[in-house]
Coordinates of C-alpha atoms in Angstrom, one line a residue:
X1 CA 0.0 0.0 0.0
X2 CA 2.8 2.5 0.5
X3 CA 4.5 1.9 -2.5
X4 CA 1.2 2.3 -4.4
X5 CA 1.2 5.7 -2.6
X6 CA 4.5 6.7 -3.0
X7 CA 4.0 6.1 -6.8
X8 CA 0.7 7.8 -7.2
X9 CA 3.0 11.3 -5.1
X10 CA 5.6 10.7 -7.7
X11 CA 3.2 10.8 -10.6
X12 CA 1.1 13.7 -9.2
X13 CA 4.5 15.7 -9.0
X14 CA 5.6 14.5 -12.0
X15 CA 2.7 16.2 -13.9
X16 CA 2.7 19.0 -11.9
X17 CA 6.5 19.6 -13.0
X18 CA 5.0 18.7 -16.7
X19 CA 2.1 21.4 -16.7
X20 CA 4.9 24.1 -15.0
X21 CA 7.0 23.2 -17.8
X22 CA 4.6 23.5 -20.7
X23 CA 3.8 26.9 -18.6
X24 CA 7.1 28.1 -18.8
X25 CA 7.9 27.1 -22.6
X26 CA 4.6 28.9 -23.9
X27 CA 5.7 32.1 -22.5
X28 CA 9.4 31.9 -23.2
X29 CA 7.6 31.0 -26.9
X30 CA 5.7 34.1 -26.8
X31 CA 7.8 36.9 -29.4
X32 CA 8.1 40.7 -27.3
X33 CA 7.2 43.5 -29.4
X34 CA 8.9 46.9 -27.3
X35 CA 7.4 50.3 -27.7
X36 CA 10.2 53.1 -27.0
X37 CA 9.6 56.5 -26.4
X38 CA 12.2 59.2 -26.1
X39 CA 11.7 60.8 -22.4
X40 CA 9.7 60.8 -19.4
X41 CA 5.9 62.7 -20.4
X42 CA 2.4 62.1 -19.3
X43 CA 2.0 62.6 -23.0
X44 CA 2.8 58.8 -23.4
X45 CA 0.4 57.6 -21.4
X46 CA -2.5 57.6 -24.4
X47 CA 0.5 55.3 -26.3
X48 CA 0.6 53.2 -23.4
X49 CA -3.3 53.0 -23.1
X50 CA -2.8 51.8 -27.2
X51 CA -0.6 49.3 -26.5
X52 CA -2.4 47.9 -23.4
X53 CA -5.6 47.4 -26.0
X54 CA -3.4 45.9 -28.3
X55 CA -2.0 43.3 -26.1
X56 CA -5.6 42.4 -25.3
X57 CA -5.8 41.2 -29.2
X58 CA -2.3 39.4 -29.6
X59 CA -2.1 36.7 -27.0
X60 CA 0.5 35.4 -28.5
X61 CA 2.6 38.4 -28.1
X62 CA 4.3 40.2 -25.4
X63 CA 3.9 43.9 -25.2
X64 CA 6.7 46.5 -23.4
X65 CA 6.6 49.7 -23.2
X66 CA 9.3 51.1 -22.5
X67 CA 10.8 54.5 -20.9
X68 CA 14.5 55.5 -21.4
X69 CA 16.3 56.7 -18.1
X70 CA 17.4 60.0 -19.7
X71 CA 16.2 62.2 -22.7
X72 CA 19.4 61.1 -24.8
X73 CA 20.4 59.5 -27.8
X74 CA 23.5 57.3 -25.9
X75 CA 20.8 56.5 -23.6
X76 CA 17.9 55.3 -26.0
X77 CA 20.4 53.4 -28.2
X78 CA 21.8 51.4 -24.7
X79 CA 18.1 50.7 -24.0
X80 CA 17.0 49.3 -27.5
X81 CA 20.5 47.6 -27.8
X82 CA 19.8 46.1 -24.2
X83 CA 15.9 44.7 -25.8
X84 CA 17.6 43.1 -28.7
X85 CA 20.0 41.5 -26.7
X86 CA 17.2 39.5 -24.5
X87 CA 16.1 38.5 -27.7
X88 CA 12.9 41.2 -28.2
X89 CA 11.6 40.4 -32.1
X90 CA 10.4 44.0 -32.8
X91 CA 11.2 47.6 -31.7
X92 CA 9.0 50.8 -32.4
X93 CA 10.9 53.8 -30.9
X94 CA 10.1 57.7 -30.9
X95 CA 14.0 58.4 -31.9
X96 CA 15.6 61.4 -29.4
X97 CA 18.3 62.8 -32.2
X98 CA 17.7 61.0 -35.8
X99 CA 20.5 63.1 -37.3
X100 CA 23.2 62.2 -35.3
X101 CA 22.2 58.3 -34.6
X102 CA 21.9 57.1 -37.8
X103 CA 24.6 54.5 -37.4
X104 CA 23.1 53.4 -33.7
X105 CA 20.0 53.1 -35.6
X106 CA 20.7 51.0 -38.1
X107 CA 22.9 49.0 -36.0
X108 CA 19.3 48.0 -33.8
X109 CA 17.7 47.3 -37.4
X110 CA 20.3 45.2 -38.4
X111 CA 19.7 42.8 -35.5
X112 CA 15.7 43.5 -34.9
X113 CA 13.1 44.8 -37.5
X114 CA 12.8 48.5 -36.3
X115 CA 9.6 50.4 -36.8
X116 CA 9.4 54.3 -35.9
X117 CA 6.9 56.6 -34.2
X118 CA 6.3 60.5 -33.4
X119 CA 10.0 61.4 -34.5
X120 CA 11.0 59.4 -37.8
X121 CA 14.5 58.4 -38.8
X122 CA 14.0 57.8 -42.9
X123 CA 17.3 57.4 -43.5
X124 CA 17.9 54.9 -41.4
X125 CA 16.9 51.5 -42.1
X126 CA 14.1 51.5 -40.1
X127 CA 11.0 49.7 -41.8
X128 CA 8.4 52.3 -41.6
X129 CA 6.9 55.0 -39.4
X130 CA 3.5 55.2 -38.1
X131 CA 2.5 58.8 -36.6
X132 CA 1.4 62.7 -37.5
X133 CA 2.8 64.4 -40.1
X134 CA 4.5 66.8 -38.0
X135 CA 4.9 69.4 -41.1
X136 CA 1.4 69.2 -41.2
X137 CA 0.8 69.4 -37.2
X138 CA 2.6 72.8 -37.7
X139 CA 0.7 74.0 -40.3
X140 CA -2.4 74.2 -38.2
X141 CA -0.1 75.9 -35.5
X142 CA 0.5 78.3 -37.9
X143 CA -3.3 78.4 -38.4
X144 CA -4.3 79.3 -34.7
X145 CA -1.2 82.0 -34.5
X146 CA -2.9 83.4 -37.5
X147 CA -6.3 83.6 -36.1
X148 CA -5.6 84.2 -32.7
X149 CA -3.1 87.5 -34.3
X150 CA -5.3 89.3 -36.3
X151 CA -2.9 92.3 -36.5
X152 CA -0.1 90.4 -37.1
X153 CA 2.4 89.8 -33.6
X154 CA 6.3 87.9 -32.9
X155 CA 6.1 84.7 -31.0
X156 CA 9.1 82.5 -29.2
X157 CA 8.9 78.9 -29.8
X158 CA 10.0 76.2 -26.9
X159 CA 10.1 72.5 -27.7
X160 CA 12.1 69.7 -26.3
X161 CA 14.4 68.2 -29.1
X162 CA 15.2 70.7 -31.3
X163 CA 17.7 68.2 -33.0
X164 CA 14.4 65.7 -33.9
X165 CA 12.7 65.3 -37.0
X166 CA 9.2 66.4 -35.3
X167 CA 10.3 69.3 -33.4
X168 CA 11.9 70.6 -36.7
X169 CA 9.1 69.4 -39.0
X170 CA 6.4 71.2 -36.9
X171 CA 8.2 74.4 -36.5
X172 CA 9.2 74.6 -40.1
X173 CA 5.4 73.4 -41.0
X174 CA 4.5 76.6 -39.1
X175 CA 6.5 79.1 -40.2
X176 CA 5.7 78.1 -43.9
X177 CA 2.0 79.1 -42.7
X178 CA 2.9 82.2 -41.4
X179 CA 5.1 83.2 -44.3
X180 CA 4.1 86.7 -45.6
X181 CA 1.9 87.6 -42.9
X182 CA 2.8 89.7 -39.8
X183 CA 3.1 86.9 -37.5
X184 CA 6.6 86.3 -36.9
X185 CA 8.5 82.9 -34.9
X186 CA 11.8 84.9 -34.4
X187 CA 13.1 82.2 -31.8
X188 CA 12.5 78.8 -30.5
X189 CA 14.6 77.5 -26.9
X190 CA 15.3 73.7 -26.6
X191 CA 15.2 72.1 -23.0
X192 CA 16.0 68.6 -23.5
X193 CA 12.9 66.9 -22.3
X194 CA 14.0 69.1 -18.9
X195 CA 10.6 70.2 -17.0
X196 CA 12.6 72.6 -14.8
X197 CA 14.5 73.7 -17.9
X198 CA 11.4 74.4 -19.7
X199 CA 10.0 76.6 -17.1
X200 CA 12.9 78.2 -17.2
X201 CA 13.5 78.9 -20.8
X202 CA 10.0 80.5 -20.4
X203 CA 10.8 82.8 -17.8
X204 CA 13.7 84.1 -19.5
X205 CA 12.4 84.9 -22.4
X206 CA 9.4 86.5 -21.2
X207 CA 12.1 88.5 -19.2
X208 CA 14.0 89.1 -22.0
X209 CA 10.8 90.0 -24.6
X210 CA 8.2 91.5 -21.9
X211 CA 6.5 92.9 -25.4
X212 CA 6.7 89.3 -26.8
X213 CA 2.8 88.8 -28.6
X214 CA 2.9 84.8 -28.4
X215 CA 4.5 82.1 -27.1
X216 CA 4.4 78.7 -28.9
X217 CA 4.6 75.5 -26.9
X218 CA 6.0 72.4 -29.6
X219 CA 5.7 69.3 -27.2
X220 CA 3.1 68.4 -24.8
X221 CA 4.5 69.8 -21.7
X222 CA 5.7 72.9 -22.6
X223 CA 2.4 74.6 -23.0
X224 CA 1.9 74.2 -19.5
X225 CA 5.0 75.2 -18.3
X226 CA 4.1 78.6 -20.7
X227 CA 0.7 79.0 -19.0
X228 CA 2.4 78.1 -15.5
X229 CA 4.7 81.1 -16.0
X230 CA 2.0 83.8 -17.6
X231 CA 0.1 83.3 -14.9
X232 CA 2.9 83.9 -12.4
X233 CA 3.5 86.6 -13.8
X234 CA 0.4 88.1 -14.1
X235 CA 0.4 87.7 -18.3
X236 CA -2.2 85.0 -18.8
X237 CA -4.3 86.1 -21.3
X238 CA -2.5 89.2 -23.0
X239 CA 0.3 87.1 -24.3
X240 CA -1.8 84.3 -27.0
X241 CA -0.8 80.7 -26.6
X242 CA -0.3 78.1 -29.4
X243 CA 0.0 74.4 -28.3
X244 CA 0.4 71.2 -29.1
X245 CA -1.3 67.7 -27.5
X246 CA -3.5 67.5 -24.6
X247 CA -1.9 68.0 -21.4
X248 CA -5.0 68.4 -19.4
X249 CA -3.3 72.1 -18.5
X250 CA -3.7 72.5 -21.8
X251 CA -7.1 71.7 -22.2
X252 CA -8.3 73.3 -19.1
X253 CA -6.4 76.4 -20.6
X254 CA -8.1 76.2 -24.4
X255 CA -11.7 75.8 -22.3
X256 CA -10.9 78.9 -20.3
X257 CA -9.4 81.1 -23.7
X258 CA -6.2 81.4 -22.1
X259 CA -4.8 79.1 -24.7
X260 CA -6.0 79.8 -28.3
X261 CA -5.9 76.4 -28.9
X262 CA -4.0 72.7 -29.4
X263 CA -2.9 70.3 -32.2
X264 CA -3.2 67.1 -31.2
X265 CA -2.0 63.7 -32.3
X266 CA -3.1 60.1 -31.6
X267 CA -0.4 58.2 -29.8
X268 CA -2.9 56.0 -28.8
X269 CA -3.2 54.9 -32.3
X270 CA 0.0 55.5 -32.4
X271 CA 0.6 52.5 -29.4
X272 CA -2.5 49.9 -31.0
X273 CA -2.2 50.3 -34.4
X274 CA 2.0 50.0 -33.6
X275 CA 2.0 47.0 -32.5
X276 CA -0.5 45.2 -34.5
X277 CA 1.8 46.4 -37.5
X278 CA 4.8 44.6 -36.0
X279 CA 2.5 41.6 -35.3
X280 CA 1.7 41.4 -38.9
X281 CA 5.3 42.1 -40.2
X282 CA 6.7 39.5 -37.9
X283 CA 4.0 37.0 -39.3
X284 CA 5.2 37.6 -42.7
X285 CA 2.5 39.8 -43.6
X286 CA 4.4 42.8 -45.4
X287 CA 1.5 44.0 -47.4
X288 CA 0.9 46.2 -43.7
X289 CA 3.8 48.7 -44.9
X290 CA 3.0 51.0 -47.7
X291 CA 5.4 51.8 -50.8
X292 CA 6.2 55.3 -49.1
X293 CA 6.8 53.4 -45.6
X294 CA 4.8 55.7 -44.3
X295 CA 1.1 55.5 -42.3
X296 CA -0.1 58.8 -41.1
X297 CA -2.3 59.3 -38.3
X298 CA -4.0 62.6 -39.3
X299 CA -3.6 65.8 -36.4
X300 CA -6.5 67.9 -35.2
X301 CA -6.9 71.5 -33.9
X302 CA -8.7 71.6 -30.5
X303 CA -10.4 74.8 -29.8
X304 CA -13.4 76.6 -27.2
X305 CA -16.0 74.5 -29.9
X306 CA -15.1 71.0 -30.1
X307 CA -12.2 70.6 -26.6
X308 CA -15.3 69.1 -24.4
X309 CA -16.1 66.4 -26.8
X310 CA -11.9 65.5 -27.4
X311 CA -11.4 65.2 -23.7
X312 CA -14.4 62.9 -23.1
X313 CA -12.9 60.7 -26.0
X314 CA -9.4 60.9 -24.1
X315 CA -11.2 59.9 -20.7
X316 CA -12.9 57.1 -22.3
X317 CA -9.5 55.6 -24.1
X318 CA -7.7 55.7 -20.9
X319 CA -10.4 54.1 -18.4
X320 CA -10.7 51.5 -21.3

């Protein structure tokens, strides 16, 4: 009798040990598809909200989202580098400094099919890119400046990346807009993905232009850190705000008219729609890519009229 128990405890753990087994080779089967962005926002949260949703559809996959330590090029590359070492199948990444990394870049898509987002890299070897058109985004800044400065006015630009491809497509995309009118962009202040540097670069200029007409905030934090500063200093509403995405500052500011209004993108088609492209590609689907390698997610202005019905839509993306 205790041998027949002793046998029946031996089988029991042996197909315990089996079905733990089978566990752990199903998920180590499992491909990772990483989404990396190029700095610490809130603005990525809608991306992450994306690729949660998206996750829920591929079971098979593994989804990471990833935030580098720094704002840096050195410091994104070491990340991505580190994800294709563990054997990650896919990357998508927001690229910090395009120009300078094209030899990191296509380092990563020589070992892992790379995909881009929000800042492109085309002359890397990257795949394709899925976001705005960034000239475009600019363009309708240009459009609010226009209509928010009737008589014409000189605005200072602040972004974080001057260096990337959509900080320089947006402000180039504006000022093609406002060329010939008498709204001027005379300067625009980098800050590195830096919140304190932002503020900063704020207060100096509005200390070094107290006449300035408009101030133009290129990624999602800095119009906040614009409104933060007017309204220390007692300017909120004389000097006009432009902005782009939808910081809820932002949006609370574009309800009250302190801000003129917003462009916004999708990251969080940016974040479903990402992913599911890599899924395909990876399945050996490349009819996903287009011949231009590029899939746009079409930009919006946000103004008094429509911001109540964007931020419900935002509320309900998140919760979901």
């Amino acid at each position: 009798m205790e041998i027949i128990m002793k046998l029946r405890l031996s089988a029991a753990i042996l197909s315990i040990a089996t079905v733990m087994a089978a566990g752990a080779a199903t998920a180590q089967d499992k491909k990772s598809l990483a989404f990396v962005v190029n700095g610490a926002s809130d603005f990525w949260k809608l991306a992450e909200a994306g690729v949660k949703k998206a996750q829920g559809e591929l079971p098979d996959y593994d989804l990471q989202f990833k935030y580098p330590e720094q704002a840096a090029a050195a410091v994104q590359q070491r990340l991505m580098e580190d994800l294709a070492a563990a054997g990650v199948s896919a990357i998508m990444v927001s690229a910090v400094d395009p120009k300078s990394s094209t030899d990191a870049l296509n380092r990563i898509g020589s070992q892992v099919p790379l995909f881009t987002t929000d800042s492109d890299a085309p002359d890397t070897n990257r795949i394709a890119y899925i976001g705005s058109s960034n000239t475009d985004a600019g363009k309708q800044a240009g459009e609010i400046a226009l209509k928010a400065l009737p008589d014409g006015g000189k605005c200072i630009g602040f972004v974080g990346l001057p260096g990337a491809d959509n900080a320089r497509e947006r402000i180039e995309g504006m000022k093609e807009t406002i060329a010939g009118s008498k709204v001027e962009l005379i300067d625009v202040r980098g800050d590195d993905i830096d919140m304190t540097r932002a503020k900063r670069n704020v207060e100096d200029a509005l200390a070094a232009n107290p006449d300035i007409d408009c101030m133009v905030g290129f990624y999602s934090y800095n119009p906040p850190r614009i409104y933060e500063v007017l309204k220390e200093s007692g300017k909120l509403g004389e000097i006009a705000i432009i902005a782009f995405d939808e910081d809820p500052i932002t949006l609370g500011g574009v309800k009250e008219g302190t801000i003129a209004g917003t462009v916004v993108q999708d990251p969080y088609e940016w974040g479903y729609q990402g992913m599911k492209l890599m899924a395909k590609y990876l399945e050996g689907d490349k009819s996903v890519v287009p011949e231009s390698e590029l899939i746009i997610v079409p930009t919006k202005m946000i103004d008094k009229d429509n911001v109540d019905a964007f931020e419900a839509e935002l509320k309900a993306r998140i919760n979901g």
